[in-house]
Amino acid sequence: MTGKRTSSFKLAVTHREKLDSDCDLNKIRKLAIFQRSFDEMVKTVSNNYLHDNRDRKYYADHYKCFPPPVFIFTITFIELGFFVYYSLSKGELSTSGPVPVDSIFVYRPDKKNEFWRFLFYMVLHAGWIHLLFNLLVQVLVGLPLEMVHGSLRIAIVYMAGVLAGSLGTSIFDAEVYLVGASGGVYALLAAHLANVLLNYNQMELGILRIIGVFVVASADVGYAVYDRYAKEHESEPVSYVAHLTGAVAGLTIGLLVLKNFEQKLHEQLLWWIALGVYAACTLFAVLYNVFN
């Protein structure tokens, strides 16, 4: 065999090298587009959830999405999965149902000794409107918060709101059943709203965001109150108190656990006040349920 390469072989090699080069360029372009999109998303999150320009720049320069924000996605898919399961098993799908009152997860005033119900009622929802609102809010508000503050801190705020929802309902609306993640969702909303209220003049569209949150929350709570008192229910009514007590938990726990990149003296005082308020309310609610 001759060691010389034919012109056709050389042409084929050149063509292959050109194809490889084009593929590499396409990969580089796609990576560049993805990186630009990712950077824009991070910049948007920092502008909307951080109020200090130095914090915004530091976050935008250093955020690498590792570890990834897994809590909100996980809890969202769990709640969606439970709703699909009960809808299929009961053969019902409506704006106010199904309400699986026989589930081992629903909070019931006659089963307060089953302590897990004080938390796990969050995986159930009373209708697709209830579910859709909670999932949308916890993704749109909770996911950016988790990107900024981390999964553990957001999980604490969320679960504190869930617990406050059931404890508050057991005191202020003691005869009803409780389902839904509204306590956790309103804890996230309140934690974010507190930050916006304190720093609205340094945030993009601060006033409009405050108005928007109040309008959306008022509409949701108003519908919950209407559903509680004005509608006729074939089964046990579902409480709305979790919205309010969850929000209180979000205001207090948010001050305790969310990152404060530059804490001032008056904010340290707020930290201790928040700790005292949440601890006192939780202790009172627990003792109330133990002795009643």
GROMACS .gro file of C-alpha atoms in nm:
model
  292
    1MET     CA    1   0.000   0.000   0.000
    2THR     CA    2   0.123   0.344  -0.074
    3GLY     CA    3   0.172   0.592   0.209
    4LYS     CA    4   0.043   0.877   0.000
    5ARG     CA    5  -0.305   1.007   0.065
    6THR     CA    6  -0.530   1.064  -0.232
    7SER     CA    7  -0.680   1.404  -0.297
    8SER     CA    8  -1.030   1.270  -0.224
    9PHE     CA    9  -0.915   1.143   0.116
   10LYS     CA   10  -0.761   1.479   0.198
   11LEU     CA   11  -1.082   1.650   0.089
   12ALA     CA   12  -1.287   1.422   0.314
   13VAL     CA   13  -1.061   1.496   0.611
   14THR     CA   14  -1.085   1.869   0.547
   15HIS     CA   15  -1.464   1.847   0.522
   16ARG     CA   16  -1.481   1.650   0.848
   17GLU     CA   17  -1.263   1.904   1.025
   18LYS     CA   18  -1.487   2.184   0.897
   19LEU     CA   19  -1.797   2.002   1.025
   20ASP     CA   20  -1.635   1.951   1.365
   21SER     CA   21  -1.543   2.317   1.374
   22ASP     CA   22  -1.899   2.420   1.284
   23CYS     CA   23  -2.038   2.191   1.557
   24ASP     CA   24  -1.802   2.342   1.810
   25LEU     CA   25  -1.907   2.691   1.706
   26ASN     CA   26  -2.275   2.598   1.739
   27LYS     CA   27  -2.213   2.457   2.085
   28ILE     CA   28  -2.028   2.772   2.186
   29ARG     CA   29  -2.312   2.990   2.054
   30LYS     CA   30  -2.575   2.786   2.241
   31LEU     CA   31  -2.371   2.802   2.560
   32ALA     CA   32  -2.330   3.177   2.518
   33ILE     CA   33  -2.706   3.222   2.467
   34PHE     CA   34  -2.779   3.008   2.774
   35GLN     CA   35  -2.524   3.201   2.981
   36ARG     CA   36  -2.674   3.535   2.879
   37SER     CA   37  -3.024   3.413   2.966
   38PHE     CA   38  -2.904   3.278   3.299
   39ASP     CA   39  -2.723   3.604   3.379
   40GLU     CA   40  -3.035   3.805   3.295
   41MET     CA   41  -3.247   3.585   3.520
   42VAL     CA   42  -3.001   3.622   3.809
   43LYS     CA   43  -2.987   3.997   3.755
   44THR     CA   44  -3.367   4.020   3.760
   45VAL     CA   45  -3.384   3.820   4.082
   46SER     CA   46  -3.119   4.033   4.249
   47ASN     CA   47  -3.289   4.357   4.144
   48ASN     CA   48  -3.627   4.245   4.275
   49TYR     CA   49  -3.529   4.063   4.593
   50LEU     CA   50  -3.225   4.257   4.716
   51HIS     CA   51  -3.233   4.627   4.795
   52ASP     CA   52  -2.866   4.717   4.836
   53ASN     CA   53  -2.671   4.775   4.513
   54ARG     CA   54  -2.359   4.612   4.655
   55ASP     CA   55  -2.557   4.303   4.749
   56ARG     CA   56  -2.712   4.294   4.403
   57LYS     CA   57  -2.376   4.311   4.231
   58TYR     CA   58  -2.219   4.052   4.460
   59TYR     CA   59  -2.511   3.814   4.411
   60ALA     CA   60  -2.518   3.858   4.033
   61ASP     CA   61  -2.142   3.798   4.009
   62HIS     CA   62  -2.126   3.495   4.238
   63TYR     CA   63  -2.454   3.303   4.200
   64LYS     CA   64  -2.387   2.966   4.033
   65CYS     CA   65  -2.714   2.781   4.102
   66PHE     CA   66  -2.532   2.534   4.324
   67PRO     CA   67  -2.683   2.393   4.528
   68PRO     CA   68  -2.994   2.431   4.313
   69PRO     CA   69  -3.325   2.561   4.456
   70VAL     CA   70  -3.495   2.226   4.513
   71PHE     CA   71  -3.741   2.291   4.797
   72ILE     CA   72  -4.007   2.489   4.609
   73PHE     CA   73  -4.000   2.253   4.311
   74THR     CA   74  -4.022   1.949   4.538
   75ILE     CA   75  -4.312   2.075   4.748
   76THR     CA   76  -4.495   2.196   4.436
   77PHE     CA   77  -4.480   1.857   4.266
   78ILE     CA   78  -4.583   1.681   4.588
   79GLU     CA   79  -4.892   1.901   4.627
   80LEU     CA   80  -4.981   1.863   4.260
   81GLY     CA   81  -4.938   1.487   4.283
   82PHE     CA   82  -5.169   1.457   4.583
   83PHE     CA   83  -5.435   1.667   4.411
   84VAL     CA   84  -5.422   1.454   4.096
   85TYR     CA   85  -5.439   1.135   4.303
   86TYR     CA   86  -5.747   1.240   4.502
   87SER     CA   87  -5.917   1.386   4.195
   88LEU     CA   88  -5.878   1.057   4.010
   89SER     CA   89  -5.967   0.838   4.307
   90LYS     CA   90  -6.283   1.037   4.387
   91GLY     CA   91  -6.373   1.110   4.025
   92GLU     CA   92  -6.423   1.478   4.104
   93LEU     CA   93  -6.266   1.802   3.985
   94SER     CA   94  -6.421   2.139   4.064
   95THR     CA   95  -6.340   2.484   4.197
   96SER     CA   96  -6.402   2.363   4.552
   97GLY     CA   97  -6.325   1.994   4.540
   98PRO     CA   98  -6.237   1.727   4.601
   99VAL     CA   99  -6.190   1.784   4.974
  100PRO     CA  100  -6.061   1.451   5.107
  101VAL     CA  101  -6.195   1.486   5.461
  102ASP     CA  102  -6.127   1.118   5.527
  103SER     CA  103  -5.756   1.152   5.445
  104ILE     CA  104  -5.501   1.086   5.718
  105PHE     CA  105  -5.338   1.418   5.627
  106VAL     CA  106  -5.627   1.664   5.659
  107TYR     CA  107  -5.631   1.867   5.980
  108ARG     CA  108  -5.944   1.781   6.178
  109PRO     CA  109  -6.049   1.926   6.515
  110ASP     CA  110  -6.158   1.581   6.633
  111LYS     CA  111  -5.815   1.430   6.561
  112LYS     CA  112  -5.578   1.684   6.712
  113ASN     CA  113  -5.391   1.408   6.889
  114GLU     CA  114  -5.261   1.295   6.549
  115PHE     CA  115  -4.993   1.561   6.550
  116TRP     CA  116  -4.871   1.507   6.194
  117ARG     CA  117  -5.195   1.659   6.068
  118PHE     CA  118  -5.075   2.001   6.192
  119LEU     CA  119  -4.816   1.996   5.911
  120PHE     CA  120  -4.917   1.751   5.642
  121TYR     CA  121  -5.255   1.907   5.570
  122MET     CA  122  -5.056   2.128   5.333
  123VAL     CA  123  -5.039   1.855   5.066
  124LEU     CA  124  -5.418   1.861   5.017
  125HIS     CA  125  -5.624   2.131   4.845
  126ALA     CA  126  -5.992   2.219   4.820
  127GLY     CA  127  -6.037   2.252   4.445
  128TRP     CA  128  -5.824   2.349   4.150
  129ILE     CA  129  -5.852   2.727   4.213
  130HIS     CA  130  -5.710   2.679   4.562
  131LEU     CA  131  -5.431   2.463   4.423
  132LEU     CA  132  -5.352   2.686   4.126
  133PHE     CA  133  -5.322   3.003   4.334
  134ASN     CA  134  -5.093   2.840   4.587
  135LEU     CA  135  -4.868   2.678   4.328
  136LEU     CA  136  -4.837   2.997   4.122
  137VAL     CA  137  -4.751   3.214   4.421
  138GLN     CA  138  -4.504   2.973   4.574
  139VAL     CA  139  -4.323   2.934   4.242
  140LEU     CA  140  -4.327   3.302   4.142
  141VAL     CA  141  -4.238   3.431   4.489
  142GLY     CA  142  -4.082   3.133   4.664
  143LEU     CA  143  -3.842   3.025   4.390
  144PRO     CA  144  -3.661   3.361   4.362
  145LEU     CA  145  -3.651   3.383   4.742
  146GLU     CA  146  -3.495   3.039   4.751
  147MET     CA  147  -3.237   3.142   4.492
  148VAL     CA  148  -3.135   3.433   4.713
  149HIS     CA  149  -3.164   3.286   5.061
  150GLY     CA  150  -3.116   2.913   5.006
  151SER     CA  151  -3.341   2.609   5.035
  152LEU     CA  152  -3.307   2.557   5.410
  153ARG     CA  153  -3.408   2.911   5.506
  154ILE     CA  154  -3.707   2.912   5.273
  155ALA     CA  155  -3.814   2.569   5.395
  156ILE     CA  156  -3.810   2.701   5.753
  157VAL     CA  157  -4.024   3.003   5.660
  158TYR     CA  158  -4.266   2.788   5.460
  159MET     CA  159  -4.309   2.518   5.724
  160ALA     CA  160  -4.339   2.779   6.000
  161GLY     CA  161  -4.630   2.928   5.806
  162VAL     CA  162  -4.789   2.586   5.763
  163LEU     CA  163  -4.762   2.515   6.136
  164ALA     CA  164  -4.893   2.860   6.225
  165GLY     CA  165  -5.187   2.800   5.991
  166SER     CA  166  -5.303   2.488   6.171
  167LEU     CA  167  -5.233   2.621   6.520
  168GLY     CA  168  -5.416   2.944   6.444
  169THR     CA  169  -5.711   2.758   6.298
  170SER     CA  170  -5.730   2.534   6.604
  171ILE     CA  171  -5.781   2.846   6.819
  172PHE     CA  172  -5.973   3.097   6.607
  173ASP     CA  173  -6.181   2.869   6.384
  174ALA     CA  174  -6.178   2.555   6.590
  175GLU     CA  175  -6.472   2.368   6.437
  176VAL     CA  176  -6.351   2.343   6.079
  177TYR     CA  177  -6.123   2.121   5.879
  178LEU     CA  178  -5.806   2.254   5.719
  179VAL     CA  179  -5.636   2.171   5.390
  180GLY     CA  180  -5.399   2.354   5.160
  181ALA     CA  181  -5.058   2.516   5.162
  182SER     CA  182  -5.191   2.868   5.212
  183GLY     CA  183  -5.015   2.905   5.546
  184GLY     CA  184  -4.678   2.841   5.385
  185VAL     CA  185  -4.758   3.047   5.076
  186TYR     CA  186  -4.865   3.348   5.280
  187ALA     CA  187  -4.555   3.312   5.495
  188LEU     CA  188  -4.345   3.350   5.180
  189LEU     CA  189  -4.556   3.643   5.062
  190ALA     CA  190  -4.532   3.818   5.397
  191ALA     CA  191  -4.157   3.761   5.427
  192HIS     CA  192  -4.105   3.916   5.085
  193LEU     CA  193  -4.358   4.192   5.145
  194ALA     CA  194  -4.185   4.295   5.467
  195ASN     CA  195  -3.861   4.340   5.276
  196VAL     CA  196  -4.037   4.542   5.005
  197LEU     CA  197  -4.214   4.763   5.260
  198LEU     CA  198  -3.888   4.844   5.436
  199ASN     CA  199  -3.697   4.913   5.114
  200TYR     CA  200  -3.959   4.999   4.852
  201ASN     CA  201  -3.784   5.321   4.749
  202GLN     CA  202  -3.472   5.125   4.654
  203MET     CA  203  -3.653   4.852   4.461
  204GLU     CA  204  -3.780   4.852   4.107
  205LEU     CA  205  -4.153   4.939   4.098
  206GLY     CA  206  -4.168   4.908   4.476
  207ILE     CA  207  -4.505   5.080   4.523
  208LEU     CA  208  -4.668   4.886   4.240
  209ARG     CA  209  -4.540   4.559   4.380
  210ILE     CA  210  -4.683   4.639   4.723
  211ILE     CA  211  -5.021   4.726   4.571
  212GLY     CA  212  -5.013   4.412   4.357
  213VAL     CA  213  -4.942   4.185   4.653
  214PHE     CA  214  -5.221   4.342   4.857
  215VAL     CA  215  -5.470   4.315   4.571
  216VAL     CA  216  -5.391   3.949   4.501
  217ALA     CA  217  -5.384   3.853   4.868
  218SER     CA  218  -5.706   4.041   4.943
  219ALA     CA  219  -5.886   3.872   4.656
  220ASP     CA  220  -5.770   3.529   4.770
  221VAL     CA  221  -5.856   3.585   5.135
  222GLY     CA  222  -6.190   3.739   5.035
  223TYR     CA  223  -6.277   3.432   4.831
  224ALA     CA  224  -6.172   3.209   5.120
  225VAL     CA  225  -6.399   3.400   5.360
  226TYR     CA  226  -6.686   3.379   5.111
  227ASP     CA  227  -6.627   3.007   5.068
  228ARG     CA  228  -6.622   2.965   5.446
  229TYR     CA  229  -6.940   3.154   5.536
  230ALA     CA  230  -7.153   3.228   5.229
  231LYS     CA  231  -7.146   2.901   5.037
  232GLU     CA  232  -7.339   2.593   5.132
  233HIS     CA  233  -7.114   2.294   5.190
  234GLU     CA  234  -7.210   1.932   5.153
  235SER     CA  235  -6.911   1.836   5.367
  236GLU     CA  236  -6.723   2.011   5.645
  237PRO     CA  237  -6.627   2.376   5.574
  238VAL     CA  238  -6.262   2.464   5.525
  239SER     CA  239  -6.094   2.741   5.723
  240TYR     CA  240  -5.936   3.063   5.595
  241VAL     CA  241  -5.752   3.154   5.917
  242ALA     CA  242  -5.434   2.983   5.794
  243HIS     CA  243  -5.385   3.267   5.543
  244LEU     CA  244  -5.363   3.524   5.821
  245THR     CA  245  -5.163   3.328   6.077
  246GLY     CA  246  -4.929   3.205   5.804
  247ALA     CA  247  -4.862   3.566   5.708
  248VAL     CA  248  -4.782   3.655   6.069
  249ALA     CA  249  -4.538   3.364   6.081
  250GLY     CA  250  -4.377   3.484   5.759
  251LEU     CA  251  -4.326   3.833   5.900
  252THR     CA  252  -4.163   3.704   6.217
  253ILE     CA  253  -3.969   3.401   6.094
  254GLY     CA  254  -3.863   3.592   5.784
  255LEU     CA  255  -3.685   3.844   6.003
  256LEU     CA  256  -3.523   3.560   6.196
  257VAL     CA  257  -3.388   3.333   5.924
  258LEU     CA  258  -3.366   3.520   5.594
  259LYS     CA  259  -3.026   3.658   5.509
  260ASN     CA  260  -2.962   4.014   5.612
  261PHE     CA  261  -2.646   4.117   5.431
  262GLU     CA  262  -2.587   4.431   5.633
  263GLN     CA  263  -2.770   4.424   5.965
  264LYS     CA  264  -2.816   4.757   6.142
  265LEU     CA  265  -2.882   4.813   6.511
  266HIS     CA  266  -3.257   4.865   6.478
  267GLU     CA  267  -3.276   4.546   6.270
  268GLN     CA  268  -3.108   4.352   6.551
  269LEU     CA  269  -3.382   4.481   6.781
  270LEU     CA  270  -3.646   4.369   6.531
  271TRP     CA  271  -3.480   4.025   6.525
  272TRP     CA  272  -3.529   3.982   6.900
  273ILE     CA  273  -3.885   4.115   6.887
  274ALA     CA  274  -3.969   3.873   6.606
  275LEU     CA  275  -3.819   3.583   6.799
  276GLY     CA  276  -4.021   3.673   7.107
  277VAL     CA  277  -4.348   3.715   6.917
  278TYR     CA  278  -4.320   3.388   6.727
  279ALA     CA  279  -4.205   3.190   7.031
  280ALA     CA  280  -4.482   3.330   7.251
  281CYS     CA  281  -4.757   3.270   6.994
  282THR     CA  282  -4.639   2.918   6.917
  283LEU     CA  283  -4.606   2.824   7.284
  284PHE     CA  284  -4.952   2.959   7.361
  285ALA     CA  285  -5.108   2.772   7.068
  286VAL     CA  286  -4.938   2.444   7.160
  287LEU     CA  287  -5.046   2.469   7.524
  288TYR     CA  288  -5.399   2.561   7.416
  289ASN     CA  289  -5.423   2.245   7.208
  290VAL     CA  290  -5.270   2.030   7.480
  291PHE     CA  291  -5.515   2.140   7.748
  292ASN     CA  292  -5.830   2.178   7.535
   0.00000   0.00000   0.00000
